[in-house]
């Protein structure tokens, strides 16, 4: 039992080293600087250790978004206020990005980031389970069923639109050299969209 706990502790430590090294590299040099070899060098681990936790670089980057399933988050905003409930949901994601800094967001939100493209994809017309888009669609459907949201709205399309709004705000934040209040912008755009 003691050996099992020691192994689990070492595994958690190794994974944390990989994540910390990746964040450090992204902040200093951008997402394009990430290679398995560079991450391992900075983390001070063997390449084989990396592959124990991640299949490749894209899976590593995707882990930043997928650390927690968006299905697991408890939202405080009542279902009767769908616009602010969706805003609360996306604020969780945006705040996570902001915690890594502007440089991370500038490097992460690029067409070359296959991890992000994978996260934003659909399978047979449905969002990937646990993603922010899937939860957004679910929240819109729940609000429609409860009579708090227009039943004629296509929940899937609305979720795609809201995701595009959020990506646009993130892009604007990343480009804007002056202060850009991303939270106020998202509140304004999402509430207008779902009004």
PDB file of C-alpha atoms in Angstrom:
ATOM      1  CA  UNK A   1       0.000   0.000   0.000  1.00  0.00           C
ATOM      2  CA  UNK A   2       2.843   2.357   0.871  1.00  0.00           C
ATOM      3  CA  UNK A   3       4.575   1.599  -2.455  1.00  0.00           C
ATOM      4  CA  UNK A   4       1.316   2.267  -4.334  1.00  0.00           C
ATOM      5  CA  UNK A   5       0.942   5.697  -2.714  1.00  0.00           C
ATOM      6  CA  UNK A   6       4.577   6.496  -3.470  1.00  0.00           C
ATOM      7  CA  UNK A   7       4.058   5.514  -7.125  1.00  0.00           C
ATOM      8  CA  UNK A   8       0.901   7.621  -7.387  1.00  0.00           C
ATOM      9  CA  UNK A   9       2.685  10.573  -5.834  1.00  0.00           C
ATOM     10  CA  UNK A  10       5.577  10.251  -8.305  1.00  0.00           C
ATOM     11  CA  UNK A  11       3.133   9.980 -11.219  1.00  0.00           C
ATOM     12  CA  UNK A  12       1.321  13.142 -10.141  1.00  0.00           C
ATOM     13  CA  UNK A  13       4.648  14.925  -9.732  1.00  0.00           C
ATOM     14  CA  UNK A  14       5.827  13.870 -13.209  1.00  0.00           C
ATOM     15  CA  UNK A  15       2.587  14.997 -14.842  1.00  0.00           C
ATOM     16  CA  UNK A  16       2.777  18.324 -12.990  1.00  0.00           C
ATOM     17  CA  UNK A  17       6.368  18.777 -14.221  1.00  0.00           C
ATOM     18  CA  UNK A  18       5.193  18.255 -17.804  1.00  0.00           C
ATOM     19  CA  UNK A  19       2.339  20.750 -17.412  1.00  0.00           C
ATOM     20  CA  UNK A  20       4.534  23.350 -15.679  1.00  0.00           C
ATOM     21  CA  UNK A  21       7.256  23.018 -18.333  1.00  0.00           C
ATOM     22  CA  UNK A  22       4.680  23.428 -21.084  1.00  0.00           C
ATOM     23  CA  UNK A  23       3.162  26.539 -19.507  1.00  0.00           C
ATOM     24  CA  UNK A  24       6.623  28.022 -19.032  1.00  0.00           C
ATOM     25  CA  UNK A  25       7.592  27.388 -22.664  1.00  0.00           C
ATOM     26  CA  UNK A  26       4.306  28.779 -23.998  1.00  0.00           C
ATOM     27  CA  UNK A  27       4.586  31.944 -21.923  1.00  0.00           C
ATOM     28  CA  UNK A  28       8.202  32.535 -22.954  1.00  0.00           C
ATOM     29  CA  UNK A  29       8.223  31.386 -26.571  1.00  0.00           C
ATOM     30  CA  UNK A  30       4.679  30.636 -27.700  1.00  0.00           C
ATOM     31  CA  UNK A  31       2.824  27.451 -28.512  1.00  0.00           C
ATOM     32  CA  UNK A  32       4.952  26.864 -31.620  1.00  0.00           C
ATOM     33  CA  UNK A  33       7.960  26.248 -29.360  1.00  0.00           C
ATOM     34  CA  UNK A  34       6.337  23.179 -27.858  1.00  0.00           C
ATOM     35  CA  UNK A  35       7.901  19.886 -28.831  1.00  0.00           C
ATOM     36  CA  UNK A  36       7.946  16.710 -26.806  1.00  0.00           C
ATOM     37  CA  UNK A  37      11.747  16.883 -26.539  1.00  0.00           C
ATOM     38  CA  UNK A  38      11.737  20.538 -25.346  1.00  0.00           C
ATOM     39  CA  UNK A  39       9.048  19.875 -22.762  1.00  0.00           C
ATOM     40  CA  UNK A  40      10.975  16.868 -21.465  1.00  0.00           C
ATOM     41  CA  UNK A  41      14.214  18.854 -21.289  1.00  0.00           C
ATOM     42  CA  UNK A  42      12.601  21.681 -19.339  1.00  0.00           C
ATOM     43  CA  UNK A  43      10.695  19.249 -17.099  1.00  0.00           C
ATOM     44  CA  UNK A  44      13.799  17.175 -16.479  1.00  0.00           C
ATOM     45  CA  UNK A  45      12.100  13.906 -17.417  1.00  0.00           C
ATOM     46  CA  UNK A  46      12.682  11.159 -19.967  1.00  0.00           C
ATOM     47  CA  UNK A  47      10.733  11.144 -23.238  1.00  0.00           C
ATOM     48  CA  UNK A  48       9.233   7.779 -22.313  1.00  0.00           C
ATOM     49  CA  UNK A  49       7.774   9.365 -19.190  1.00  0.00           C
ATOM     50  CA  UNK A  50       6.057  11.963 -21.355  1.00  0.00           C
ATOM     51  CA  UNK A  51       4.463   9.268 -23.512  1.00  0.00           C
ATOM     52  CA  UNK A  52       3.150   7.530 -20.411  1.00  0.00           C
ATOM     53  CA  UNK A  53       0.857  10.538 -19.861  1.00  0.00           C
ATOM     54  CA  UNK A  54       0.278  11.970 -23.350  1.00  0.00           C
ATOM     55  CA  UNK A  55       0.119  10.471 -26.827  1.00  0.00           C
ATOM     56  CA  UNK A  56       1.655  13.559 -28.441  1.00  0.00           C
ATOM     57  CA  UNK A  57       2.031  17.334 -28.186  1.00  0.00           C
ATOM     58  CA  UNK A  58      -1.555  17.984 -29.313  1.00  0.00           C
ATOM     59  CA  UNK A  59      -2.966  15.764 -26.594  1.00  0.00           C
ATOM     60  CA  UNK A  60      -0.827  17.647 -24.066  1.00  0.00           C
ATOM     61  CA  UNK A  61      -2.190  21.007 -25.230  1.00  0.00           C
ATOM     62  CA  UNK A  62      -5.728  19.698 -25.252  1.00  0.00           C
ATOM     63  CA  UNK A  63      -5.311  18.705 -21.602  1.00  0.00           C
ATOM     64  CA  UNK A  64      -5.222  22.402 -20.683  1.00  0.00           C
ATOM     65  CA  UNK A  65      -8.811  22.732 -21.814  1.00  0.00           C
ATOM     66  CA  UNK A  66     -10.057  19.311 -20.847  1.00  0.00           C
ATOM     67  CA  UNK A  67      -8.624  19.203 -17.307  1.00  0.00           C
ATOM     68  CA  UNK A  68     -12.200  19.230 -16.074  1.00  0.00           C
ATOM     69  CA  UNK A  69     -15.372  18.289 -17.860  1.00  0.00           C
ATOM     70  CA  UNK A  70     -17.706  21.225 -18.257  1.00  0.00           C
ATOM     71  CA  UNK A  71     -20.513  18.865 -17.264  1.00  0.00           C
ATOM     72  CA  UNK A  72     -19.076  18.828 -13.746  1.00  0.00           C
ATOM     73  CA  UNK A  73     -19.274  22.566 -13.057  1.00  0.00           C
ATOM     74  CA  UNK A  74     -22.079  23.762 -10.801  1.00  0.00           C
ATOM     75  CA  UNK A  75     -23.460  27.033 -12.116  1.00  0.00           C
ATOM     76  CA  UNK A  76     -24.791  29.608  -9.655  1.00  0.00           C
ATOM     77  CA  UNK A  77     -26.931  31.581 -12.103  1.00  0.00           C
ATOM     78  CA  UNK A  78     -30.519  30.298 -12.136  1.00  0.00           C
ATOM     79  CA  UNK A  79     -31.872  28.510 -15.204  1.00  0.00           C
ATOM     80  CA  UNK A  80     -34.411  31.340 -15.484  1.00  0.00           C
ATOM     81  CA  UNK A  81     -31.559  33.614 -16.678  1.00  0.00           C
ATOM     82  CA  UNK A  82     -30.090  31.618 -19.597  1.00  0.00           C
ATOM     83  CA  UNK A  83     -27.925  34.438 -20.986  1.00  0.00           C
ATOM     84  CA  UNK A  84     -26.084  34.990 -17.710  1.00  0.00           C
ATOM     85  CA  UNK A  85     -25.948  31.240 -17.081  1.00  0.00           C
ATOM     86  CA  UNK A  86     -24.158  30.739 -20.432  1.00  0.00           C
ATOM     87  CA  UNK A  87     -21.946  33.733 -19.632  1.00  0.00           C
ATOM     88  CA  UNK A  88     -21.014  32.121 -16.305  1.00  0.00           C
ATOM     89  CA  UNK A  89     -20.153  28.891 -18.127  1.00  0.00           C
ATOM     90  CA  UNK A  90     -17.860  30.589 -20.645  1.00  0.00           C
ATOM     91  CA  UNK A  91     -16.324  32.760 -17.931  1.00  0.00           C
ATOM     92  CA  UNK A  92     -14.925  29.568 -16.398  1.00  0.00           C
ATOM     93  CA  UNK A  93     -13.104  28.841 -19.667  1.00  0.00           C
ATOM     94  CA  UNK A  94     -11.940  32.419 -20.270  1.00  0.00           C
ATOM     95  CA  UNK A  95     -10.663  32.794 -16.706  1.00  0.00           C
ATOM     96  CA  UNK A  96      -8.667  29.612 -17.140  1.00  0.00           C
ATOM     97  CA  UNK A  97      -7.049  31.049 -20.275  1.00  0.00           C
ATOM     98  CA  UNK A  98      -6.419  34.386 -18.555  1.00  0.00           C
ATOM     99  CA  UNK A  99      -4.627  32.623 -15.722  1.00  0.00           C
ATOM    100  CA  UNK A 100      -1.958  31.558 -18.248  1.00  0.00           C
ATOM    101  CA  UNK A 101      -1.509  35.125 -19.502  1.00  0.00           C
ATOM    102  CA  UNK A 102      -2.005  37.031 -22.739  1.00  0.00           C
ATOM    103  CA  UNK A 103       1.002  35.389 -24.418  1.00  0.00           C
ATOM    104  CA  UNK A 104      -0.531  31.963 -23.876  1.00  0.00           C
ATOM    105  CA  UNK A 105      -3.816  33.082 -25.411  1.00  0.00           C
ATOM    106  CA  UNK A 106      -2.056  34.683 -28.371  1.00  0.00           C
ATOM    107  CA  UNK A 107      -0.097  31.517 -29.021  1.00  0.00           C
ATOM    108  CA  UNK A 108      -2.870  29.055 -28.239  1.00  0.00           C
ATOM    109  CA  UNK A 109      -5.574  30.582 -30.436  1.00  0.00           C
ATOM    110  CA  UNK A 110      -4.002  29.927 -33.831  1.00  0.00           C
ATOM    111  CA  UNK A 111      -5.166  27.917 -36.837  1.00  0.00           C
ATOM    112  CA  UNK A 112      -2.110  25.682 -36.392  1.00  0.00           C
ATOM    113  CA  UNK A 113      -3.257  24.457 -32.983  1.00  0.00           C
ATOM    114  CA  UNK A 114      -4.709  21.063 -33.834  1.00  0.00           C
ATOM    115  CA  UNK A 115      -5.540  20.431 -30.179  1.00  0.00           C
ATOM    116  CA  UNK A 116      -7.902  23.393 -30.142  1.00  0.00           C
ATOM    117  CA  UNK A 117      -9.407  22.379 -33.488  1.00  0.00           C
ATOM    118  CA  UNK A 118      -9.958  18.892 -32.089  1.00  0.00           C
ATOM    119  CA  UNK A 119     -11.686  20.297 -29.009  1.00  0.00           C
ATOM    120  CA  UNK A 120     -13.966  22.473 -31.130  1.00  0.00           C
ATOM    121  CA  UNK A 121     -14.946  19.655 -33.481  1.00  0.00           C
ATOM    122  CA  UNK A 122     -18.123  17.644 -33.762  1.00  0.00           C
ATOM    123  CA  UNK A 123     -18.805  13.965 -34.295  1.00  0.00           C
ATOM    124  CA  UNK A 124     -21.950  13.132 -36.251  1.00  0.00           C
ATOM    125  CA  UNK A 125     -23.295  16.642 -35.677  1.00  0.00           C
ATOM    126  CA  UNK A 126     -22.762  16.591 -31.904  1.00  0.00           C
ATOM    127  CA  UNK A 127     -20.182  18.406 -29.788  1.00  0.00           C
ATOM    128  CA  UNK A 128     -17.656  16.290 -27.952  1.00  0.00           C
ATOM    129  CA  UNK A 129     -18.964  15.271 -24.509  1.00  0.00           C
ATOM    130  CA  UNK A 130     -17.646  17.353 -21.628  1.00  0.00           C
ATOM    131  CA  UNK A 131     -16.809  20.362 -23.798  1.00  0.00           C
ATOM    132  CA  UNK A 132     -18.010  23.861 -23.114  1.00  0.00           C
ATOM    133  CA  UNK A 133     -20.032  23.789 -26.358  1.00  0.00           C
ATOM    134  CA  UNK A 134     -21.842  20.589 -25.375  1.00  0.00           C
ATOM    135  CA  UNK A 135     -22.690  22.060 -21.974  1.00  0.00           C
ATOM    136  CA  UNK A 136     -23.837  25.316 -23.587  1.00  0.00           C
ATOM    137  CA  UNK A 137     -26.180  23.406 -25.899  1.00  0.00           C
ATOM    138  CA  UNK A 138     -27.504  21.419 -22.945  1.00  0.00           C
ATOM    139  CA  UNK A 139     -28.117  24.606 -20.943  1.00  0.00           C
ATOM    140  CA  UNK A 140     -30.031  26.186 -23.836  1.00  0.00           C
ATOM    141  CA  UNK A 141     -32.189  23.061 -24.196  1.00  0.00           C
ATOM    142  CA  UNK A 142     -32.917  23.007 -20.460  1.00  0.00           C
ATOM    143  CA  UNK A 143     -33.909  26.684 -20.565  1.00  0.00           C
ATOM    144  CA  UNK A 144     -36.154  26.001 -23.562  1.00  0.00           C
ATOM    145  CA  UNK A 145     -37.855  23.062 -21.822  1.00  0.00           C
ATOM    146  CA  UNK A 146     -38.460  25.227 -18.749  1.00  0.00           C
ATOM    147  CA  UNK A 147     -39.885  28.056 -20.880  1.00  0.00           C
ATOM    148  CA  UNK A 148     -37.037  30.495 -20.191  1.00  0.00           C
ATOM    149  CA  UNK A 149     -35.670  30.545 -23.726  1.00  0.00           C
ATOM    150  CA  UNK A 150     -37.321  30.793 -27.139  1.00  0.00           C
ATOM    151  CA  UNK A 151     -38.214  27.223 -28.160  1.00  0.00           C
ATOM    152  CA  UNK A 152     -37.745  28.036 -31.845  1.00  0.00           C
ATOM    153  CA  UNK A 153     -33.997  28.607 -31.387  1.00  0.00           C
ATOM    154  CA  UNK A 154     -31.821  25.783 -32.692  1.00  0.00           C
ATOM    155  CA  UNK A 155     -29.797  25.022 -29.548  1.00  0.00           C
ATOM    156  CA  UNK A 156     -26.924  23.457 -31.475  1.00  0.00           C
ATOM    157  CA  UNK A 157     -26.559  26.398 -33.864  1.00  0.00           C
ATOM    158  CA  UNK A 158     -26.893  28.864 -30.999  1.00  0.00           C
ATOM    159  CA  UNK A 159     -24.076  27.053 -29.195  1.00  0.00           C
ATOM    160  CA  UNK A 160     -21.903  27.294 -32.310  1.00  0.00           C
ATOM    161  CA  UNK A 161     -22.679  31.015 -32.559  1.00  0.00           C
ATOM    162  CA  UNK A 162     -21.909  31.673 -28.891  1.00  0.00           C
ATOM    163  CA  UNK A 163     -18.633  29.784 -29.210  1.00  0.00           C
ATOM    164  CA  UNK A 164     -17.733  31.976 -32.205  1.00  0.00           C
ATOM    165  CA  UNK A 165     -18.591  35.088 -30.171  1.00  0.00           C
ATOM    166  CA  UNK A 166     -16.305  33.936 -27.356  1.00  0.00           C
ATOM    167  CA  UNK A 167     -13.476  33.085 -29.767  1.00  0.00           C
ATOM    168  CA  UNK A 168     -13.860  36.556 -31.301  1.00  0.00           C
ATOM    169  CA  UNK A 169     -13.622  38.204 -27.882  1.00  0.00           C
ATOM    170  CA  UNK A 170     -10.543  36.119 -27.044  1.00  0.00           C
ATOM    171  CA  UNK A 171      -8.990  37.085 -30.372  1.00  0.00           C
ATOM    172  CA  UNK A 172      -9.736  40.769 -29.730  1.00  0.00           C
ATOM    173  CA  UNK A 173      -8.242  40.492 -26.244  1.00  0.00           C
ATOM    174  CA  UNK A 174      -5.127  38.859 -27.696  1.00  0.00           C
ATOM    175  CA  UNK A 175      -4.704  41.522 -30.392  1.00  0.00           C
ATOM    176  CA  UNK A 176      -5.604  44.591 -28.398  1.00  0.00           C
ATOM    177  CA  UNK A 177      -2.540  46.352 -27.050  1.00  0.00           C
ATOM    178  CA  UNK A 178      -4.621  48.552 -24.764  1.00  0.00           C
ATOM    179  CA  UNK A 179      -6.922  47.438 -22.009  1.00  0.00           C
ATOM    180  CA  UNK A 180      -9.774  45.297 -23.274  1.00  0.00           C
ATOM    181  CA  UNK A 181     -12.327  44.176 -20.736  1.00  0.00           C
ATOM    182  CA  UNK A 182     -13.055  40.720 -22.075  1.00  0.00           C
ATOM    183  CA  UNK A 183     -15.582  39.999 -19.316  1.00  0.00           C
ATOM    184  CA  UNK A 184     -17.635  43.108 -20.088  1.00  0.00           C
ATOM    185  CA  UNK A 185     -17.455  42.397 -23.826  1.00  0.00           C
ATOM    186  CA  UNK A 186     -18.634  38.821 -23.357  1.00  0.00           C
ATOM    187  CA  UNK A 187     -21.446  39.919 -21.051  1.00  0.00           C
ATOM    188  CA  UNK A 188     -22.604  42.484 -23.593  1.00  0.00           C
ATOM    189  CA  UNK A 189     -22.441  40.134 -26.599  1.00  0.00           C
ATOM    190  CA  UNK A 190     -23.857  36.968 -25.037  1.00  0.00           C
ATOM    191  CA  UNK A 191     -26.751  38.741 -23.338  1.00  0.00           C
ATOM    192  CA  UNK A 192     -27.610  40.552 -26.574  1.00  0.00           C
ATOM    193  CA  UNK A 193     -27.434  37.315 -28.504  1.00  0.00           C
ATOM    194  CA  UNK A 194     -29.744  35.450 -26.132  1.00  0.00           C
ATOM    195  CA  UNK A 195     -32.094  38.385 -25.497  1.00  0.00           C
TER     196      UNK A 195
END
